[in-house]
Coordinates of C-alpha atoms in Angstrom, one line a residue:
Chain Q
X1 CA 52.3 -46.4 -45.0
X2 CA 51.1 -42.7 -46.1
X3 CA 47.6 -41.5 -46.6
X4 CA 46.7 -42.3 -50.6
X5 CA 46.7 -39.3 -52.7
X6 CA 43.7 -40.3 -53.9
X7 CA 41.5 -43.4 -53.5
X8 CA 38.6 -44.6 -56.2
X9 CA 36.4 -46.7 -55.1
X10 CA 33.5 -48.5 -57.3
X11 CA 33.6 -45.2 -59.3
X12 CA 30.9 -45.7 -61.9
X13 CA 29.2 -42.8 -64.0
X14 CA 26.4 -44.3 -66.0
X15 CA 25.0 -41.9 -69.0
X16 CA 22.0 -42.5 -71.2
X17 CA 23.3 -41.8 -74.9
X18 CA 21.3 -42.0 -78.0
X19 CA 21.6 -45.5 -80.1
X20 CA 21.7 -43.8 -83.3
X21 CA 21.9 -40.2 -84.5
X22 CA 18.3 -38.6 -83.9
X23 CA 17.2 -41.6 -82.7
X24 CA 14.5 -42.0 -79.7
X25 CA 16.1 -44.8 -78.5
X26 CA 18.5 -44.4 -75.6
X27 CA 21.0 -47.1 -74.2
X28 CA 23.4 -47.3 -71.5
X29 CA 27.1 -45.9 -72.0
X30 CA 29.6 -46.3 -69.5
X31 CA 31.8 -43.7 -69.0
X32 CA 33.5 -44.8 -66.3
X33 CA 32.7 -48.1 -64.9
X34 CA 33.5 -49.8 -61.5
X35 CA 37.7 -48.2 -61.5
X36 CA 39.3 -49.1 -58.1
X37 CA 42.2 -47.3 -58.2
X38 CA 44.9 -46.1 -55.1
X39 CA 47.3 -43.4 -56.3
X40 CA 50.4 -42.7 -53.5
X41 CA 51.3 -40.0 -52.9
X42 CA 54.1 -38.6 -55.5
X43 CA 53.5 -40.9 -58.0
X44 CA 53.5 -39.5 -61.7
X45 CA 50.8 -41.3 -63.6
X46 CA 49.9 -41.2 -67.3
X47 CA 46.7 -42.4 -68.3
X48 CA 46.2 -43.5 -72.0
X49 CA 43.1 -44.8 -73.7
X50 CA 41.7 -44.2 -77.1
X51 CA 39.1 -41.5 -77.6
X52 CA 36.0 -41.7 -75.2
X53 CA 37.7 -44.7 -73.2
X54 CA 36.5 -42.4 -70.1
X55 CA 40.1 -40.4 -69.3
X56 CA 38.9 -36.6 -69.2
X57 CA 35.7 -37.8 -67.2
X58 CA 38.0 -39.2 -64.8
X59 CA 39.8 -36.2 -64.2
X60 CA 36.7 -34.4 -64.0
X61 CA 35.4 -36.8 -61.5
X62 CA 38.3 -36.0 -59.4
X63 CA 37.3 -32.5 -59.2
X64 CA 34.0 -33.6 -58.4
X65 CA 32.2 -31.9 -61.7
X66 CA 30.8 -35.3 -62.3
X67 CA 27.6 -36.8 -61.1
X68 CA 28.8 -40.3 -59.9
X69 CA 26.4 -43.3 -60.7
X70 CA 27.7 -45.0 -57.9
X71 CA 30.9 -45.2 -56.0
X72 CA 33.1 -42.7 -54.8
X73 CA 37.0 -40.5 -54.6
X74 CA 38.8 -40.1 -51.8
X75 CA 40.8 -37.0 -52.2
X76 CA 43.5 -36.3 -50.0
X77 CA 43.5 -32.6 -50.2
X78 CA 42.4 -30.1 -53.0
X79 CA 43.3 -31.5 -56.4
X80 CA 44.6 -28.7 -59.3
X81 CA 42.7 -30.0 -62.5
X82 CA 43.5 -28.5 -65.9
X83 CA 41.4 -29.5 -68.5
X84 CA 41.1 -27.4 -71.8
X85 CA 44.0 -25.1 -71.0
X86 CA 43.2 -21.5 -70.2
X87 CA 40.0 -22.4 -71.0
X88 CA 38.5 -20.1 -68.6
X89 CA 40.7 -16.8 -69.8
X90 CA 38.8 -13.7 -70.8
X91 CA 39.9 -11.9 -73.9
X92 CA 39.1 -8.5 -72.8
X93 CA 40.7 -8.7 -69.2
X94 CA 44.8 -8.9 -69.1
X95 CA 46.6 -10.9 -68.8
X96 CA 47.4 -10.2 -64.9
X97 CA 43.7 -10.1 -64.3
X98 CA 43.3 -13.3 -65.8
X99 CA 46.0 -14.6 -64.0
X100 CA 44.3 -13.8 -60.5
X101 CA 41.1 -15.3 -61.7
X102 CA 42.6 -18.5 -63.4
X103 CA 44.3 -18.9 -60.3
X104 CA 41.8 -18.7 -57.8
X105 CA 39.5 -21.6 -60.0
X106 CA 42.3 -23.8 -59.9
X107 CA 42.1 -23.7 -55.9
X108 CA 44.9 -21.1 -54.9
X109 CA 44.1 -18.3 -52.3
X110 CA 45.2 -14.7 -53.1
X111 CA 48.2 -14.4 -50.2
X112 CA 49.7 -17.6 -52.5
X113 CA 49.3 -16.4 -56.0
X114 CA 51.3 -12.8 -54.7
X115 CA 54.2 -15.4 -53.4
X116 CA 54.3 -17.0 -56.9
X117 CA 53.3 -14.2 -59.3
X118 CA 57.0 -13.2 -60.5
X119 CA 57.7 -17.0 -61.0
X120 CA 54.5 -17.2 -62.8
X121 CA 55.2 -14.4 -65.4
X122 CA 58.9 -15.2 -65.5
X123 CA 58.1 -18.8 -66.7
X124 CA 55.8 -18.0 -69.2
X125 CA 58.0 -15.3 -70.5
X126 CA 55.4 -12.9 -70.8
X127 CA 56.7 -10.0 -68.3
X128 CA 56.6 -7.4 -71.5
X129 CA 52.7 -8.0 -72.3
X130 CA 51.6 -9.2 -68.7
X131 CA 49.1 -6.1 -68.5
X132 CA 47.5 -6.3 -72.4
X133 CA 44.4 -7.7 -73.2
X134 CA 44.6 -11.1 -73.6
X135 CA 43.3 -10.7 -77.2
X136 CA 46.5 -9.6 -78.1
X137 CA 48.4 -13.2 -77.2
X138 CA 48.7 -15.9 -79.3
X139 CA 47.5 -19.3 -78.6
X140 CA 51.0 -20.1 -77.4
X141 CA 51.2 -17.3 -75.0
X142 CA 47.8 -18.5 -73.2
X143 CA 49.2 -21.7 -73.0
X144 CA 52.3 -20.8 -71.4
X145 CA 50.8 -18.4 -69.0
X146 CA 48.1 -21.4 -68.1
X147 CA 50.7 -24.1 -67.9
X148 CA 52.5 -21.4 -65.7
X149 CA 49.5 -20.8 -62.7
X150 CA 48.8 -24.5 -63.2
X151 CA 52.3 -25.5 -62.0
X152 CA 52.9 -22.9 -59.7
X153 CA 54.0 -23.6 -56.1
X154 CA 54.5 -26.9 -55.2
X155 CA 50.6 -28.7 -55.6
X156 CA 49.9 -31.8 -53.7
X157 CA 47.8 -33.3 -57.0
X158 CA 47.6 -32.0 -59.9
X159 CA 45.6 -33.6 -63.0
X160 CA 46.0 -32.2 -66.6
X161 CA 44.6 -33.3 -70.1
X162 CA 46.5 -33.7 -73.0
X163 CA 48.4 -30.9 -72.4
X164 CA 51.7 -32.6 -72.4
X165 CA 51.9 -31.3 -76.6
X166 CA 51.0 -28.0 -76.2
X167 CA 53.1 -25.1 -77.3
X168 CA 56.5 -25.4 -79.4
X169 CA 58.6 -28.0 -79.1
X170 CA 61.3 -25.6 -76.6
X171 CA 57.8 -25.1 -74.1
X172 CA 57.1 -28.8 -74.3
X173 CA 60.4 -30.1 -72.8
X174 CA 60.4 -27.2 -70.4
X175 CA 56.6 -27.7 -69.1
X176 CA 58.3 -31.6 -69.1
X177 CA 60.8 -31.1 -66.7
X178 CA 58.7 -28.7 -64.6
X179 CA 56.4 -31.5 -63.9
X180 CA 59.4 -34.0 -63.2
X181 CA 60.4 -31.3 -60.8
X182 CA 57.0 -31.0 -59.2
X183 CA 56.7 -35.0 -58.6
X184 CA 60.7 -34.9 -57.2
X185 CA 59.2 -32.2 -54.7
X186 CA 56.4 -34.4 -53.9
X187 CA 53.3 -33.8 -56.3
X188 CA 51.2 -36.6 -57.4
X189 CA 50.6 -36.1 -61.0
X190 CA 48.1 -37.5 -63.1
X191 CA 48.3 -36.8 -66.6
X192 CA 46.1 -37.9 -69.8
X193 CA 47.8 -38.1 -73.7
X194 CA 47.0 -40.2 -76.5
X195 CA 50.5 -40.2 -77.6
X196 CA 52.5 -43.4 -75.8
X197 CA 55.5 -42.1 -76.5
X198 CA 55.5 -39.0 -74.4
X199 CA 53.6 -40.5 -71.6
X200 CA 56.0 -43.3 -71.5
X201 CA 58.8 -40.9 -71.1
X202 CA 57.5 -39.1 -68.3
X203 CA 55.0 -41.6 -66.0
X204 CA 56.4 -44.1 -63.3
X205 CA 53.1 -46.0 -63.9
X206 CA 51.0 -46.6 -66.8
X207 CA 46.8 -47.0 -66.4
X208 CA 45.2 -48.0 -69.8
X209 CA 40.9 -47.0 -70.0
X210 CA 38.8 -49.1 -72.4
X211 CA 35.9 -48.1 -72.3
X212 CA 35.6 -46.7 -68.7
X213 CA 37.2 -50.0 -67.4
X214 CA 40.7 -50.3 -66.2
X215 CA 42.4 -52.8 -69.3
X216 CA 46.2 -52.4 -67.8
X217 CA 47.9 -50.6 -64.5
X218 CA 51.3 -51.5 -64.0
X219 CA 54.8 -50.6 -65.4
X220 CA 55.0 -47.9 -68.3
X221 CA 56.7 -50.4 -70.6
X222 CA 54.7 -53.3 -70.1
X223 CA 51.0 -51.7 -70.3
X224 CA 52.8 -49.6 -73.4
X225 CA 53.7 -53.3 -75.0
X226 CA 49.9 -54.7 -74.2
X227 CA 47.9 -51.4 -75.3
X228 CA 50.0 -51.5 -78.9
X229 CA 49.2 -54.9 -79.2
X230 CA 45.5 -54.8 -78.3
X231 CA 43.3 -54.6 -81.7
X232 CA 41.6 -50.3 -82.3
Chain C
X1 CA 42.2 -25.5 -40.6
X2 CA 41.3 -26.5 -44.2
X3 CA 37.7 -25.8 -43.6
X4 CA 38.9 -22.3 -43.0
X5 CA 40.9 -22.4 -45.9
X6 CA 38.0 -23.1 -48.4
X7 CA 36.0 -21.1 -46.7
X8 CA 38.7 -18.1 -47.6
X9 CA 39.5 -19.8 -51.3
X10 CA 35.2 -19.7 -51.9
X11 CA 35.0 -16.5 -51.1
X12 CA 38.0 -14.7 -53.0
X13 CA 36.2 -17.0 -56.0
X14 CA 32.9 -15.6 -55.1
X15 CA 34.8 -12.4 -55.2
X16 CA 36.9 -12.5 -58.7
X17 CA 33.6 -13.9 -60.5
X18 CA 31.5 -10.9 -59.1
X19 CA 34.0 -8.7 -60.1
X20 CA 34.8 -10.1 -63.4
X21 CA 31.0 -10.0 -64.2
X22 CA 30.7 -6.5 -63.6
X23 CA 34.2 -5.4 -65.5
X24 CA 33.2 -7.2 -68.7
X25 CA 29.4 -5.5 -68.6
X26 CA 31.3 -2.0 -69.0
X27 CA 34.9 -2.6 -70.1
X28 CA 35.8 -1.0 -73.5
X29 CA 32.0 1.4 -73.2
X30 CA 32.9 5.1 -73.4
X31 CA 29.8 5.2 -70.6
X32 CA 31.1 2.6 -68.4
X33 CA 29.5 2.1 -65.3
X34 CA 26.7 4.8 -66.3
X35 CA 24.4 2.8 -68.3
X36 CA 22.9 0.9 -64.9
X37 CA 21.3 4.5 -64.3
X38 CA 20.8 6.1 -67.9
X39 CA 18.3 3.2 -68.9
X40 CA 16.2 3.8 -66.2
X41 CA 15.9 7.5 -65.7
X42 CA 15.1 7.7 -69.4
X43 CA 12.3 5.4 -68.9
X44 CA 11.1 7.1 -65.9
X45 CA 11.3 10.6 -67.8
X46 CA 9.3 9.0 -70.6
X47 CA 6.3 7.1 -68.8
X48 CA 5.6 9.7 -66.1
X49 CA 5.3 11.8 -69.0
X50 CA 2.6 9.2 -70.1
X51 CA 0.7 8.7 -67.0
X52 CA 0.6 12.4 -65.5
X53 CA 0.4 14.4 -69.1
X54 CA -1.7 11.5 -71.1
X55 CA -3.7 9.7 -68.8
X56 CA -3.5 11.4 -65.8
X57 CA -3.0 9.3 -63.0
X58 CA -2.3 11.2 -59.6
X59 CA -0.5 10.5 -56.5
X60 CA -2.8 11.1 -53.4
X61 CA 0.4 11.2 -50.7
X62 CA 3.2 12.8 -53.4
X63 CA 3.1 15.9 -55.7
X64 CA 2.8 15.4 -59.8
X65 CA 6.5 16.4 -60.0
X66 CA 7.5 13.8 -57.6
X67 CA 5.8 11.4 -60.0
X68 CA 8.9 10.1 -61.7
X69 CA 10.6 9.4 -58.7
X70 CA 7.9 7.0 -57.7
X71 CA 8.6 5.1 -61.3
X72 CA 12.4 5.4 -60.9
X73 CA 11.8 3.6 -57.2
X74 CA 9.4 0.9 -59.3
X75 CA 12.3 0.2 -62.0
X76 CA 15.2 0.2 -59.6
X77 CA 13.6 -3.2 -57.6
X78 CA 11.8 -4.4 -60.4
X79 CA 15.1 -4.5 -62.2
X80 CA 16.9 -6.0 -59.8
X81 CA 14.8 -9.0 -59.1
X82 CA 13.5 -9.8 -62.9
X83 CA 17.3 -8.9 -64.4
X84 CA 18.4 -11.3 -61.6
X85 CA 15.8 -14.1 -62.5
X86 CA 16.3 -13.8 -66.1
X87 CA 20.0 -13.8 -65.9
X88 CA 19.6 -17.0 -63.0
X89 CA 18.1 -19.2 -65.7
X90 CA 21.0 -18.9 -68.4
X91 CA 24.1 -18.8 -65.5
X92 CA 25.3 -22.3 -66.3
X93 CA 25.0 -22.6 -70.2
X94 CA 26.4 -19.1 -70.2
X95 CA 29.6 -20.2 -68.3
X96 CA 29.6 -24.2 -69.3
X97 CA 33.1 -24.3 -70.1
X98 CA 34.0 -23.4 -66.0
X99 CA 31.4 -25.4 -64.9
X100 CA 32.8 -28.8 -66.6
X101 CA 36.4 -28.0 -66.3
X102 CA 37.1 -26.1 -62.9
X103 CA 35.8 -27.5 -59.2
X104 CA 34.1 -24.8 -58.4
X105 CA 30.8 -25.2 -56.5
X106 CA 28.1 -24.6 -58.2
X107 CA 26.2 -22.8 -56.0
X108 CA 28.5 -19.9 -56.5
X109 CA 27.1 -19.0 -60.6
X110 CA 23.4 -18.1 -59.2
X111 CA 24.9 -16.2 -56.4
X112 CA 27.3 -14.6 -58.6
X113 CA 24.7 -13.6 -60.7
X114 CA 22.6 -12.1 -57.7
X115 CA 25.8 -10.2 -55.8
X116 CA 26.0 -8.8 -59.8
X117 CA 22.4 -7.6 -59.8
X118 CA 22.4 -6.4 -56.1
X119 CA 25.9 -4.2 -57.3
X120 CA 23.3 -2.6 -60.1
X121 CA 20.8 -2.1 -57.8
X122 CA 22.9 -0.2 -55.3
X123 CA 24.0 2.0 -57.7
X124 CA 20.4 2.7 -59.5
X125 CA 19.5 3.2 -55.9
X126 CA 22.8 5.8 -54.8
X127 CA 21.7 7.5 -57.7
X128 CA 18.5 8.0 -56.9
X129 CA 19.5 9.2 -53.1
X130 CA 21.6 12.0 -55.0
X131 CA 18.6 13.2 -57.1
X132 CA 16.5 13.3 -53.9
X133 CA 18.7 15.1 -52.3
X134 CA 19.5 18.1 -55.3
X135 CA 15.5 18.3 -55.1
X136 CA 15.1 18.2 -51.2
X137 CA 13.4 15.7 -50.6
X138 CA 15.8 13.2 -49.2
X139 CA 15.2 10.9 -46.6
X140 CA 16.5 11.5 -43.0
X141 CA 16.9 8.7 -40.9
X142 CA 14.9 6.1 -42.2
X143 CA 18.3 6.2 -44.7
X144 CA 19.5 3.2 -42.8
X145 CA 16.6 1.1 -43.3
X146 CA 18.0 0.5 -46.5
X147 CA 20.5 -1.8 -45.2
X148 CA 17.8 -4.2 -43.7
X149 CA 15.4 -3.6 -46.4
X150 CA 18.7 -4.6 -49.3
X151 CA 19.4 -7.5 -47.0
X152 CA 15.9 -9.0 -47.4
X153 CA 15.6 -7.7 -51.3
X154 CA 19.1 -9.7 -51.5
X155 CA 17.6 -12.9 -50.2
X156 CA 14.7 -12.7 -51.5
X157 CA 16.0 -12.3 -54.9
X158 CA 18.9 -15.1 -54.4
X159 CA 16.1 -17.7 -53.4
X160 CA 14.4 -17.2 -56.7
X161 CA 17.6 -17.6 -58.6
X162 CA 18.8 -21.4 -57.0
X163 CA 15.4 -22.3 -58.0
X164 CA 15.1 -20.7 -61.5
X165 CA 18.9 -21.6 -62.0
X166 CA 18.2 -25.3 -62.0
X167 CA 14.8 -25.5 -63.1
X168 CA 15.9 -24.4 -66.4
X169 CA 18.6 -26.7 -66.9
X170 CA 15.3 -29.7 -66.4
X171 CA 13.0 -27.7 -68.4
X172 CA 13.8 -25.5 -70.4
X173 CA 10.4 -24.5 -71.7
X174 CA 10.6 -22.7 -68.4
X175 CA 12.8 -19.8 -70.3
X176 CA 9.5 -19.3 -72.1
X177 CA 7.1 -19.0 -69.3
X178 CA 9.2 -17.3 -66.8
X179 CA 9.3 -14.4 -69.3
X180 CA 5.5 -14.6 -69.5
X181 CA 5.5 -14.6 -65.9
X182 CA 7.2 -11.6 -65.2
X183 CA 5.1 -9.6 -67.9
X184 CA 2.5 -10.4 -66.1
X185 CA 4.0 -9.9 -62.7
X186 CA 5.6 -6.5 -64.3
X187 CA 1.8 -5.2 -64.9
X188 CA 0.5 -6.2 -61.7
X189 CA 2.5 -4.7 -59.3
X190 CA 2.6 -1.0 -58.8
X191 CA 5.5 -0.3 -60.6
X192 CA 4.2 2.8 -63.1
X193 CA 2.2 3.8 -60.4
X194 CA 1.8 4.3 -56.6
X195 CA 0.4 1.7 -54.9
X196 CA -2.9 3.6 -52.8
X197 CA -4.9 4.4 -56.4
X198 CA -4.9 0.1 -56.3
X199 CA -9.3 -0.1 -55.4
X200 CA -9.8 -1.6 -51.9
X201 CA -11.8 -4.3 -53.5
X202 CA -9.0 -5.8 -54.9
X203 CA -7.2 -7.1 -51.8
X204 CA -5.9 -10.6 -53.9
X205 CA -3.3 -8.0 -54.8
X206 CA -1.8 -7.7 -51.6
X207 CA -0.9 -12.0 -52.2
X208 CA 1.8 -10.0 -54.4
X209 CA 5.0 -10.1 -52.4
X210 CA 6.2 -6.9 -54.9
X211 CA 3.5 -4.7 -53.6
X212 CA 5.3 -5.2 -49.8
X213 CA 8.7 -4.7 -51.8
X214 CA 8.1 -1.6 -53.2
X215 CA 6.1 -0.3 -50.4
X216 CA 9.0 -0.9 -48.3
X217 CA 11.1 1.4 -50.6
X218 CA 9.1 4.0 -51.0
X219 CA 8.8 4.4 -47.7
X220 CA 11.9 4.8 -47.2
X221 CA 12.7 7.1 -50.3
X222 CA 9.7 8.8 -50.8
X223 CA 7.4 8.3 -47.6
X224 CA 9.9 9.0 -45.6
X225 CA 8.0 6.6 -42.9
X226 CA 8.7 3.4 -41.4
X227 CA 6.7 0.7 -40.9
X228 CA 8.7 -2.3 -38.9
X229 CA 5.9 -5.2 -38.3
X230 CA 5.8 -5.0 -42.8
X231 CA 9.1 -5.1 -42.6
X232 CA 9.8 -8.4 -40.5
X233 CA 7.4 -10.1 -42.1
X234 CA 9.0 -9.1 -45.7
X235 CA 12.3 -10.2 -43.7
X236 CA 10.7 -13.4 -42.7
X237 CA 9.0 -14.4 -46.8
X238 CA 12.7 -13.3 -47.5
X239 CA 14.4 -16.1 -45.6
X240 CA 11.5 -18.3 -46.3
X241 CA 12.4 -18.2 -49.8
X242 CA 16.0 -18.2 -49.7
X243 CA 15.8 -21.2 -47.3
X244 CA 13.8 -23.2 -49.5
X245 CA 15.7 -21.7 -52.7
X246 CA 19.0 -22.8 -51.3
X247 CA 17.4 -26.3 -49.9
X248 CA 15.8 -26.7 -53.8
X249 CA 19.4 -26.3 -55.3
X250 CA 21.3 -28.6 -52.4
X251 CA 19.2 -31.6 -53.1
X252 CA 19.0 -31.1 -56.9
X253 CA 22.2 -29.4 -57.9
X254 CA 24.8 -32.5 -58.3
X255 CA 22.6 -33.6 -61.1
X256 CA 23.5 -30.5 -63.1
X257 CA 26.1 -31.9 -64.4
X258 CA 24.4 -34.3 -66.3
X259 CA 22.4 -31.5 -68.4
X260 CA 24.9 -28.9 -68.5

C-alpha cells in the first residue's frame, strides 16, 4: 500500500472569538476540530461545507500557515495551495515578473518554472501582454495566468479554494479538465466550492465540514444526497 | 535530497522577495534608485551647516570640511538599523495576504526586510566611498574591513528585527515606544557629531552599542585606522543578538498566525 498523500491526525485549531459584536466576552470556536483524515495518493477530493464550517483553514493548515491547537499533518511532499487566486500579484511588476514570484511561493524552484514557462503563458493566453504591468489585465486575465502557474507541471498535491467558478464559463471547463488531467497523471487534488454541483462533477470522493467536524466522507453522490438533506 | 531542494526553493524566495521589495521602492520614480543617497546628503549638507557655521562644534582628529562626511557616516548606519527596525515591526500586516495564503516561512519577511535595508546601506555607503575618493581622502586598505564590519552591522541589525517583528504583532503599543526609543537612541549616539567631543565623565555612554558601530565606520572611512580587539567584540554583541533574535522568533513565531 503507497505512502498517504497526506495524513490528519487529531487536527484541532481552537480560536477565542468574541460572543457578541464588541463584546468582552470571549468563547471557544472551533475551526477545525479533531478531523482524522487519510488522502491516497491521486485521489481528487472536493470538500463542501457551508460558510465558516472550517474548509479554507483546512487548506491553510495543510500549508502549515495555521497554528494547530493540537494534533497534526502528515505531508507527503510539498503541497501547492492556492487560496485567494493571484492574490499575491503586484500591479506594478508584469506580468512575467509576477509569474516568477507567484511561482516560487507556490513551492516551484527557478530551473522548473523556465521548463514550464511557454506552457504557462500559452494556457492562459496571455503571450501578447506577458511583459505589461499587471494593472493593465483584467480580473480574468490574473486568474488565468494564476490558475496557469498553479497547475503547472505535474504537482504531487495541490489544494485550491473555490476557484473551480472563476473566469468565463470557456476557462471554467478548460481549468476543469486540466485538473482531471493532473489527477490522471497522478496529482492528489483537494478542492473547496460551495456549489455541489460542480464538485460533484469533478471529485471521486466527497468530505462534508460542519463546523470544523467531519459530518460525511464517502461517495460524491451519497454525501451530495445527506448534505442537501441536512437542515442550513 | 529534498532538504537540498528547500534549501534552493527558500532561497530563490528569499531572493524574488528582496528583489521585489526593492523594485517596487523605485519602479515608475524618474530618480529611481537615487533617492537612497539624495535624502541623506541633503541632510548632511544642511546640519553640518548647523553645527560648524551655527554652533560651532569642531572635530579634534578631522578638518571642518570633512565635517559632513562624519554626519553622512552617522546617517548611513543610523539609517540602516532604525529604517530596518521600523520597517521589522509592520513586515507581517504589511504583507498579510502572503502570510495567510502561501507556505512560506515566516522567518523569511524580517529577513527580507533586513537584506532590503542592508541593499540601501550598501549603496548610501558606495556613495560615500566615491565622494571620498573625488576629495582624496579615501581609505586604503582598511577598505576591506568593510566586509566584516557589514557582516556584523547585518547581524546585528537582523537580531533586532525577529524580535521587533513579533513583539509588535503581541503588543502593539510597542509601535509607539519603539519610535520613542529610537529618538532617544537617535540623540544619544554620535550621529551629528564625532564621537571624542563626548566628556570623559560620561562613560555610561560607551553601554551604547551605536557608539562601537559608528566608531567602527569611521575608522574605516574617515580614520583610516583599524582597531581589531573593538571589532571582535562588536562581532561577538553582533551574534549575541542575532542568536537570541533568531532563538526569540523560533520559539514564538508559530503563534503569529493567530494575530496576524
Amino acid at each position: 500500500m503507497s505512502t498517504p498523500a497526506l495524513e490528519f491526525v487529531g487536527v484541532t485549531k481552537l480560536y477565542l472569538a468574541p460572543r457578541n459584536r464588541g463584546s468582552g466576552i470571549r468563547e471557544k470556536v472551533y475551526a477545525l476540530d479533531h478531523i482524522n483524515l487519510t488522502v491516497r495518493p491521486g485521489e481528487r477530493i472536493g470538500i463542501i461545507g457551508r460558510n465558516g464550517a472550517g474548509k479554507t483553514t483546512l487548506l491553510r493548515a495543510i500549508g502549515g500557515t495555521v497554528n494547530l491547537t493540537s494534533g497534526h499533518i502528515r505531508r507527503r511532499s510539498f503541497p501547492r495551495i492556492v487560496i485567494a487566486l493571484g492574490g499575491s500579484f503586484l500591479s506594478e511588476f508584469s506580468g512575467h515578473e509576477n509569474l516568477y514570484l507567484y511561482a516560487s511561493l507556490l513551492g516551484m524552484l527557478k530551473t522548473e518554472v523556465d521548463r514550464l514557462y511557454d506552457w504557462i503563458v500559452d494556457f492562459s493566453g496571455l503571450q501578447e501582454v506577458i511583459n505589461e504591468p499587471m494593472r493593465n489585465y483584467s480580473n480574468g486575465m490574473r486568474t488565468r495566468l494564476a490558475f496557469a502557474i498553479a497547475t503547472a507541471g505535474t504537482p504531487d498535491i495541490i489544494c485550491l479554494d473555490e476557484l473551480l467558478s472563476t473566469g468565463d464559463l470557456e476557462f471554467q471547463q478548460r481549468s476543469t479538465k486540466r485538473l482531471v488531467e493532473l489527477s490522471q497523471a497522478g496529482t492528489t487534488t483537494l478542492i473547496t466550492h460551495h456549489d455541489l454541483f460542480t464538485l460533484g462533477n469533478y471529485a471521486n470522493r466527497l468530505i462534508w465540514l460542519e463546523n470544523g467536524r467531519v459530518r460525511g466522507d464517502g461517495d460524491p453522490a451519497q454525501i451530495s444526497a445527506l448534505y442537501k438533506t441536512s437542515s442550513p | 535530497m529534498l532538504k537540498n531542494r528547500l534549501l534552493q526553493l527558500r532561497l530563490e524566495q528569499l531572493s524574488y522577495l528582496v528583489r521585489r521589495d526593492i523594485k517596487r521602492r523605485y519602479k515608475d520614480t524618474a530618480l529611481g534608485l537615487l533617492w537612497i543617497v539624495i535624502t541623506p546628503l541633503i541632510q548632511s549638507v544642511v546640519i553640518s551647516f548647523v553645527f560648524v557655521r551655527i554652533i560651532g562644534i569642531q572635530s579634534s582628529q578631522l578638518p571642518a570640511s570633512l565635517y559632513p562626511f562624519i554626519v553622512l557616516s552617522g546617517l548611513t548606519a543610523w539609517n540602516y538599523i532604525s529604517h530596518t527596525v521600523s520597517q521589522a515591526m509592520v513586515v507581517f500586516t504589511t504583507n498579510r495576504e502572503l502570510v495567510q495564503n502561501q507556505p512560506v516561512p515566516l522567518l523569511l519577511l524580517p529577513l527580507t526586510s533586513s537584506l532590503v535595508k542592508l541593499f540601501d546601506f550598501m549603496v548610501e555607503t558606495g556613495f560615500l566611498l566615491i565622494l571620498l575618493v573625488i576629495i582624496r581622502h579615501a581609505p586604503g586598505w582598511e577598505v576591506l574591513l568593510l566586509i566584516p564590519f557589514t557582516f556584523s552591522l547585518f547581524l546585528f541589525v537582523t537580531g533586532l528585527s525577529f524580535i521587533f517583528s513579533l513583539i509588535y504583532l503581541y503588543v502593539r503599543d510597542v509601535g509607539h515606544v519603539v519610535s520613542f526609543i529610537l529618538s532617544v537612541w537617535f540623540w544619544l549616539s554620535p550621529i551629528f557629531f564625532p564621537a571624542e567631543i563626548i566628556p570623559d565623565r560620561l562613560a555610561l555612554f560607551n553601554a551604547n552599542p551605536m557608539i562601537h558601530i559608528l566608531a567602527a565606520f569611521r575608522n574605516i572611512m574617515l580614520y583610516h585606522t583599524a582597531d581589531p580587539l573593538k571589532d571582535s567584540k562588536l562581532l561577538a554583541l553582533s551574534l549575541a543578538v542575532f542568536l537570541l533574535g533568531g532563538m526569540i522568533f523560533n520559539r514564538y513565531a508559530k503563534k503569529a498566525y493567530d494575530t496576524i
